[in-house]
Short mmCIF file of C-alpha atoms in Angstrom, two decimals:
data_model
loop_
_atom_site.label_atom_id
_atom_site.label_comp_id
_atom_site.label_asym_id
_atom_site.label_seq_id
_atom_site.Cartn_x
_atom_site.Cartn_y
_atom_site.Cartn_z
CA MET F 1 3.41 -18.45 21.01
CA SER F 2 1.79 -16.45 23.83
CA ASP F 3 -0.59 -13.59 22.98
CA ARG F 4 0.37 -11.70 26.15
CA LEU F 5 1.33 -8.22 25.02
CA GLY F 6 2.70 -6.64 28.18
CA PHE F 7 1.50 -3.50 29.95
CA TYR F 8 3.17 -0.91 27.73
CA LYS F 9 2.11 -2.49 24.45
CA LYS F 10 -1.44 -2.99 25.72
CA LEU F 11 -1.53 0.66 26.76
CA MET F 12 -0.32 1.80 23.32
CA LEU F 13 -2.89 -0.41 21.61
CA GLU F 14 -5.63 1.11 23.77
CA LEU F 15 -4.49 4.61 22.84
CA ASN F 16 -4.36 3.60 19.19
CA HIS F 17 -7.90 2.21 19.48
CA ALA F 18 -9.16 5.52 20.89
CA VAL F 19 -7.47 7.49 18.12
CA LEU F 20 -8.97 5.18 15.50
CA GLN F 21 -12.48 5.72 16.87
CA LYS F 22 -11.98 9.48 16.62
CA ARG F 23 -10.71 9.12 13.05
CA ILE F 24 -13.75 7.04 12.13
CA ASP F 25 -16.11 9.65 13.56
CA GLU F 26 -14.39 12.48 11.67
CA HIS F 27 -13.42 10.46 8.54
CA GLU F 28 -11.26 13.22 7.12
CA LEU F 29 -9.84 12.39 3.70
CA HIS F 30 -6.04 12.15 3.84
CA GLN F 31 -5.18 10.01 0.80
CA LEU F 32 -6.91 9.63 -2.55
CA PHE F 33 -5.64 6.99 -4.95
CA TRP F 34 -6.32 7.52 -8.64
CA GLU F 35 -6.14 4.42 -10.81
CA CYS F 36 -5.23 6.56 -13.79
CA THR F 37 -4.66 3.62 -16.15
CA LEU F 38 -5.02 -0.15 -16.32
CA ARG F 39 -2.20 -0.38 -18.86
CA CYS F 40 1.14 -1.70 -17.67
CA ASN F 41 4.56 -2.31 -19.20
CA LEU F 42 5.26 -5.35 -17.00
CA ASN F 43 3.67 -8.73 -16.39
CA CYS F 44 4.06 -9.19 -12.64
CA ARG F 45 3.34 -12.57 -11.08
CA HIS F 46 1.58 -11.03 -8.09
CA CYS F 47 -0.52 -8.34 -9.80
CA GLY F 48 -3.76 -7.84 -7.89
CA SER F 49 -5.27 -5.87 -10.78
CA ASP F 50 -4.32 -8.36 -13.49
CA CYS F 51 -3.20 -5.41 -15.62
CA ARG F 52 -1.79 -5.88 -19.10
CA MET F 53 0.07 -4.02 -21.82
CA LEU F 54 -3.10 -3.29 -23.81
CA SER F 55 -6.05 -2.72 -21.52
CA GLU F 56 -9.60 -3.02 -22.76
CA LYS F 57 -10.42 0.00 -20.59
CA ASP F 58 -9.31 3.44 -21.81
CA ASP F 59 -7.39 5.69 -19.45
CA MET F 60 -9.65 8.02 -17.52
CA PRO F 61 -9.41 11.56 -18.94
CA PHE F 62 -7.90 13.88 -16.36
CA ALA F 63 -10.83 16.26 -16.81
CA ASP F 64 -13.12 13.61 -15.30
CA PHE F 65 -10.87 13.13 -12.28
CA ALA F 66 -10.39 16.90 -11.93
CA LYS F 67 -14.10 17.24 -11.12
CA VAL F 68 -13.51 15.01 -8.09
CA LEU F 69 -10.57 17.14 -6.95
CA ASP F 70 -12.53 20.37 -7.38
CA GLU F 71 -15.36 18.89 -5.33
CA ILE F 72 -13.00 17.83 -2.54
CA LYS F 73 -11.49 21.33 -2.46
CA GLU F 74 -14.84 22.73 -1.45
CA HIS F 75 -14.76 20.71 1.77
CA GLU F 76 -11.14 19.83 2.63
CA ASP F 77 -7.85 21.70 2.73
CA PRO F 78 -6.14 20.21 -0.36
CA SER F 79 -2.69 20.65 1.17
CA LYS F 80 -3.68 17.95 3.68
CA VAL F 81 -4.72 15.44 1.01
CA MET F 82 -2.17 13.37 -0.93
CA VAL F 83 -3.35 12.34 -4.38
CA ILE F 84 -1.48 9.17 -5.42
CA THR F 85 -1.39 8.26 -9.10
CA THR F 86 -1.19 4.54 -9.63
CA GLY F 87 -2.44 1.87 -12.01
CA GLY F 88 -1.52 -0.26 -13.87
CA GLU F 89 1.66 1.71 -14.32
CA PRO F 90 1.00 5.47 -14.21
CA THR F 91 4.12 6.43 -16.16
CA VAL F 92 2.73 4.84 -19.35
CA ARG F 93 0.41 7.85 -19.56
CA HIS F 94 2.04 10.39 -21.85
CA ASP F 95 0.17 13.19 -20.08
CA LEU F 96 1.17 12.12 -16.55
CA ALA F 97 3.34 15.19 -15.91
CA GLU F 98 0.50 17.45 -16.98
CA CYS F 99 -1.89 15.53 -14.71
CA GLY F 100 0.53 15.99 -11.83
CA ARG F 101 0.87 19.68 -12.59
CA GLU F 102 -2.91 20.08 -12.48
CA ILE F 103 -3.10 18.17 -9.19
CA THR F 104 -0.37 20.40 -7.72
CA GLN F 105 -1.92 23.63 -8.99
CA ARG F 106 -5.13 22.72 -7.19
CA GLY F 107 -3.13 22.61 -3.95
CA PHE F 108 -3.02 18.84 -3.43
CA VAL F 109 0.14 16.86 -2.63
CA TRP F 110 1.05 14.66 -5.58
CA GLY F 111 2.45 11.17 -4.97
CA MET F 112 3.00 8.12 -7.15
CA VAL F 113 3.54 4.36 -7.04
CA SER F 114 5.65 3.06 -9.93
CA ASN F 115 7.44 -0.06 -11.12
CA GLY F 116 10.39 2.13 -12.17
CA MET F 117 10.61 0.91 -15.77
CA LEU F 118 10.28 4.40 -17.27
CA LEU F 119 11.80 6.47 -14.46
CA THR F 120 14.79 7.86 -16.30
CA PRO F 121 16.51 10.99 -14.98
CA GLU F 122 14.75 13.01 -17.68
CA THR F 123 11.23 11.77 -16.89
CA LEU F 124 11.75 12.07 -13.15
CA ASN F 125 12.95 15.66 -13.60
CA GLU F 126 9.77 16.35 -15.55
CA TYR F 127 7.59 14.91 -12.78
CA VAL F 128 9.42 16.80 -10.02
CA ASP F 129 9.11 20.04 -12.00
CA ALA F 130 5.37 19.31 -12.25
CA GLY F 131 5.14 19.04 -8.46
CA LEU F 132 5.80 15.39 -7.55
CA LYS F 133 6.48 15.19 -3.81
CA SER F 134 6.50 11.46 -3.02
CA ILE F 135 7.11 8.23 -4.90
CA ALA F 136 7.43 4.52 -4.12
CA VAL F 137 9.28 2.21 -6.51
CA SER F 138 9.16 -1.58 -6.58
CA PHE F 139 12.45 -3.43 -5.98
CA ASP F 140 11.83 -7.12 -5.38
CA GLY F 141 15.23 -8.75 -4.96
CA PHE F 142 18.42 -9.43 -6.85
CA GLU F 143 18.34 -9.49 -10.63
CA ASP F 144 17.07 -13.01 -11.38
CA ASP F 145 14.39 -12.90 -8.72
CA HIS F 146 13.27 -9.33 -9.41
CA ASN F 147 12.91 -10.04 -13.13
CA TRP F 148 11.14 -13.35 -12.35
CA MET F 149 8.66 -11.44 -10.19
CA ARG F 150 8.16 -8.66 -12.72
CA GLY F 151 8.10 -10.76 -15.88
CA ASN F 152 10.62 -8.65 -17.79
CA PRO F 153 14.39 -9.18 -18.28
CA ASN F 154 15.05 -5.43 -18.22
CA SER F 155 13.13 -4.55 -15.08
CA TYR F 156 16.02 -4.89 -12.62
CA LYS F 157 18.45 -2.69 -14.53
CA ASN F 158 15.75 -0.07 -15.05
CA VAL F 159 15.02 0.05 -11.32
CA LEU F 160 18.71 0.70 -10.67
CA VAL F 161 18.52 3.64 -13.09
CA ALA F 162 15.44 4.89 -11.25
CA VAL F 163 17.15 4.67 -7.85
CA GLU F 164 20.12 6.69 -9.09
CA ALA F 165 17.72 9.30 -10.50
CA LEU F 166 15.78 9.48 -7.22
CA LYS F 167 18.97 10.15 -5.28
CA GLN F 168 19.43 13.36 -7.27
CA HIS F 169 16.29 14.87 -5.73
CA PRO F 170 16.86 15.43 -1.99
CA SER F 171 13.52 17.25 -1.66
CA LEU F 172 11.63 14.19 -2.89
CA THR F 173 10.30 11.67 -0.35
CA TRP F 174 10.83 8.19 -1.74
CA ASP F 175 11.22 4.58 -0.77
CA VAL F 176 11.49 1.16 -2.35
CA ILE F 177 8.97 -1.63 -1.87
CA THR F 178 9.83 -5.32 -1.75
CA CYS F 179 7.21 -8.06 -1.99
CA VAL F 180 8.88 -10.84 -0.01
CA ASN F 181 8.31 -14.36 -1.34
CA GLN F 182 9.75 -17.87 -1.19
CA ARG F 183 12.80 -16.87 -3.23
CA THR F 184 13.73 -13.62 -1.51
CA ILE F 185 13.12 -14.60 2.12
CA GLN F 186 16.36 -16.59 1.90
CA TYR F 187 18.63 -13.58 1.49
CA LEU F 188 16.95 -10.55 3.10
CA PRO F 189 20.05 -9.56 5.14
CA LYS F 190 22.24 -9.65 2.03
CA PHE F 191 19.67 -7.68 0.03
CA ARG F 192 19.37 -5.12 2.84
CA ASP F 193 23.11 -4.55 2.79
CA TYR F 194 23.02 -4.17 -0.98
CA MET F 195 20.34 -1.51 -0.77
CA ILE F 196 22.31 0.35 1.86
CA SER F 197 25.30 0.30 -0.51
CA LEU F 198 23.05 1.87 -3.18
CA GLY F 199 22.20 4.76 -0.86
CA ILE F 200 18.59 3.72 -0.25
CA LYS F 201 17.32 5.10 3.07
CA ARG F 202 13.74 3.82 3.29
CA TRP F 203 12.51 0.29 2.61
CA ARG F 204 9.01 -1.16 2.89
CA LEU F 205 8.51 -4.91 2.96
CA PHE F 206 5.21 -6.52 2.06
CA THR F 207 3.88 -10.02 1.78
CA VAL F 208 1.80 -10.92 -1.26
CA PHE F 209 -1.92 -11.24 -0.64
CA PRO F 210 -3.83 -13.99 -2.45
CA PHE F 211 -5.84 -12.11 -5.07
CA GLY F 212 -5.44 -11.58 -8.80
CA ARG F 213 -2.59 -13.54 -10.35
CA ALA F 214 -1.14 -14.39 -6.93
CA ALA F 215 -4.19 -16.33 -5.78
CA ASN F 216 -2.84 -19.75 -6.78
CA ASP F 217 0.92 -19.22 -6.89
CA PRO F 218 2.63 -21.13 -4.02
CA ASP F 219 6.01 -19.52 -4.79
CA LEU F 220 4.69 -16.20 -3.54
CA LYS F 221 3.27 -17.27 -0.18
CA LEU F 222 5.42 -17.42 2.97
CA SER F 223 4.93 -20.14 5.55
CA ASN F 224 4.08 -19.13 9.10
CA SER F 225 7.66 -19.64 10.24
CA GLN F 226 9.01 -17.63 7.31
CA PHE F 227 6.63 -14.80 8.13
CA VAL F 228 7.92 -14.70 11.71
CA GLU F 229 11.47 -14.86 10.37
CA MET F 230 10.72 -11.73 8.35
CA MET F 231 9.26 -9.97 11.40
CA GLU F 232 12.41 -10.74 13.38
CA PHE F 233 14.55 -9.50 10.50
CA ILE F 234 12.69 -6.19 10.24
CA LYS F 235 12.82 -5.72 14.01
CA LYS F 236 16.58 -6.29 14.05
CA THR F 237 17.17 -4.05 11.03
CA ARG F 238 15.25 -1.19 12.65
CA LEU F 239 17.29 -1.52 15.83
CA GLU F 240 20.51 -1.37 13.81
CA GLY F 241 19.37 1.92 12.27
CA ARG F 242 21.34 1.72 8.99
CA ILE F 243 18.18 1.81 6.87
CA ARG F 244 14.59 2.51 7.83
CA ALA F 245 12.74 -0.77 7.30
CA ASP F 246 8.98 -1.03 7.75
CA TYR F 247 6.50 -3.81 7.29
CA GLY F 248 3.59 -2.58 5.17
CA CYS F 249 0.14 -1.79 6.51
CA ASP F 250 -0.95 -5.36 5.87
CA GLY F 251 -2.47 -6.50 9.16
CA PHE F 252 -2.41 -6.73 12.95
CA LEU F 253 0.84 -8.23 14.21
CA GLY F 254 0.30 -8.89 17.91
CA LYS F 255 3.62 -8.91 19.76
CA TYR F 256 5.37 -7.17 16.85
CA GLU F 257 3.14 -4.10 16.96
CA GLY F 258 5.26 -1.01 17.55
CA GLU F 259 8.45 -2.88 16.58
CA VAL F 260 8.35 -3.41 12.81
CA ARG F 261 6.77 -0.15 11.60
CA ASN F 262 6.40 3.40 12.83
CA HIS F 263 2.76 3.10 13.82
CA TYR F 264 0.39 0.71 15.51
CA TYR F 265 -1.98 -1.16 13.24
CA SER F 266 -5.18 0.19 11.77
CA CYS F 267 -6.76 -0.17 8.34
CA SER F 268 -7.55 3.32 7.03
CA ALA F 269 -9.53 2.19 3.98
CA GLY F 270 -12.76 4.18 3.81
CA ILE F 271 -11.78 6.06 6.98
CA ASN F 272 -9.03 8.36 5.73
CA VAL F 273 -8.29 6.68 2.39
CA ALA F 274 -10.40 6.52 -0.76
CA SER F 275 -9.82 5.53 -4.37
CA VAL F 276 -11.18 6.39 -7.78
CA LEU F 277 -10.80 3.38 -10.06
CA ALA F 278 -10.22 3.43 -13.79
CA ASP F 279 -13.92 2.92 -14.51
CA GLY F 280 -14.93 5.69 -12.08
CA SER F 281 -15.83 3.40 -9.16
CA ILE F 282 -15.38 4.91 -5.70
CA SER F 283 -13.79 2.58 -3.16
CA GLY F 284 -11.50 2.47 -0.15
CA CYS F 285 -7.79 1.67 -0.52
CA LEU F 286 -6.81 0.66 -4.04
CA SER F 287 -5.30 -2.56 -2.68
CA ILE F 288 -8.87 -3.83 -2.23
CA ARG F 289 -9.62 -5.96 -5.27
CA SER F 290 -13.01 -7.28 -4.15
CA ASP F 291 -16.09 -5.23 -4.99
CA TYR F 292 -16.77 -2.99 -2.01
CA HIS F 293 -17.45 -0.02 -4.26
CA GLN F 294 -19.56 2.76 -2.82
CA GLY F 295 -20.58 4.57 -5.98
CA ASN F 296 -19.20 5.88 -9.26
CA ILE F 297 -18.05 9.38 -10.15
CA TYR F 298 -19.98 9.19 -13.42
CA GLN F 299 -23.28 8.84 -11.56
CA ASP F 300 -22.61 10.10 -8.03
CA SER F 301 -21.11 13.03 -6.19
CA PHE F 302 -17.80 11.84 -4.77
CA TRP F 303 -18.19 13.99 -1.68
CA ASP F 304 -21.74 12.80 -1.00
CA VAL F 305 -20.51 9.22 -1.24
CA TRP F 306 -17.51 9.91 1.00
CA THR F 307 -19.65 11.69 3.59
CA ASN F 308 -22.77 9.55 3.66
CA GLN F 309 -21.71 6.07 2.59
CA PHE F 310 -18.64 3.92 3.38
CA GLN F 311 -20.42 2.46 6.43
CA VAL F 312 -19.19 -1.00 5.45
CA TYR F 313 -15.68 0.38 6.07
CA ARG F 314 -16.40 2.52 9.14
CA ASN F 315 -18.39 0.02 11.18
CA ARG F 316 -16.66 -3.33 10.87
CA LYS F 317 -18.68 -5.32 13.35
CA TRP F 318 -19.98 -7.36 10.41
CA MET F 319 -16.44 -8.73 10.07
CA LYS F 320 -16.61 -10.45 13.45
CA THR F 321 -17.31 -13.88 12.00
CA ASP F 322 -15.43 -17.14 11.43
CA GLN F 323 -11.96 -16.97 12.99
CA CYS F 324 -12.60 -13.39 14.18
CA THR F 325 -15.69 -14.30 16.22
CA HIS F 326 -13.94 -15.06 19.50
CA CYS F 327 -10.51 -13.57 18.85
CA LYS F 328 -9.07 -11.78 21.89
CA MET F 329 -7.43 -9.20 19.62
CA TRP F 330 -10.61 -8.06 17.85
CA ARG F 331 -10.62 -4.73 19.73
CA TYR F 332 -7.24 -3.82 18.23
CA CYS F 333 -7.50 -5.57 14.86
CA GLN F 334 -11.13 -4.91 13.85
CA GLY F 335 -11.09 -7.74 11.38
CA ASN F 336 -7.72 -7.11 9.69
CA GLY F 337 -7.03 -5.27 6.43
CA PHE F 338 -9.97 -4.78 4.10
CA HIS F 339 -7.86 -5.90 1.15
CA LEU F 340 -7.58 -9.34 2.77
CA ARG F 341 -11.34 -9.98 2.55
CA ASP F 342 -12.91 -11.63 -0.47
CA GLY F 343 -16.16 -10.48 -2.04
CA ASP F 344 -18.17 -12.52 0.48
CA GLY F 345 -16.37 -10.89 3.40
CA LYS F 346 -14.30 -13.96 4.27
CA LEU F 347 -10.84 -13.26 5.65
CA GLN F 348 -8.14 -14.83 3.46
CA VAL F 349 -5.05 -14.13 5.60
CA CYS F 350 -4.55 -13.45 9.31
CA GLN F 351 -1.00 -12.39 10.15
CA TYR F 352 -1.73 -12.56 13.87
CA ASN F 353 -2.65 -16.25 13.58
CA MET F 354 0.46 -16.88 11.47
CA ILE F 355 2.55 -15.50 14.31
CA GLN F 356 0.61 -17.30 17.04
CA ASN F 357 0.94 -20.62 15.24
CA THR F 358 4.72 -20.39 15.06
CA ALA F 359 7.00 -21.42 17.90
CA LEU F 360 10.41 -19.73 17.90
#
């Protein structure tokens, strides 16, 4: 498959590159993930955190995380920073609504990522009353395949309850997330139509990256041709306009840039996105499972770390090795998503190469 991008796409990629350089220089904090628990009520096949029902690590007290928020407020407008509670499964925390209320009262925008198991109308009402503005819920296929992915026979029916509850809150921004795998790639058009019938308006599709439990599970990994099939499906679905479908922020997509999501590719980890992990570690995007931690809130000032460290994220020339060394797309890709690098810096997945190695 040719890597010729055409004049317009090349122009847009150049503009995107210039914007990214400005963002790196300014490194304003836009999103802060809080891994508020490592406990989870599911046993997902693809879990990057390898979370479990009973975690050996206690939930971080909100008072500890609040110190981070109060520090950020001294330097950033909190209304421009989304604080995303995640885990594990954040809704297993009995004090989650109170945590959200405290986040909101400090002026931050509260968001959440959830598996939907505990999102009843009553609990969702409680979260919205506490200030929840945005939420993403996992929905990984029809019943057998969703429950297979999530490791629980009740997961699918609970997600349906959650979707119906979400529809009752028009002021809430929400979408569903599907991790496409060997089982679900076969019926994406049918599943899309089903979601439209449920009243779902926004749909994000991801591929599973090979870390945590997913590292050695061949049922979760798409072939190159299947990956391109998914790109074509998303492109067609977006043109139809019946549901907003987006591929996740996973990696640089070459010819599909500008056609399968609402932005051109960049990895914002450590540039506009940071995370506080359950043990207090400070990192980039929470999807990064390798140890690229930059400090710990129990020993370091979060803001000092954010301002003066994170160079491994903001200058990625060190990534230009192995298959990236002579790649013509390096200028636009900058070494792909940080979450796709192992602890030694080796790239595990290159979506651009998957596309290039497939002939349609």
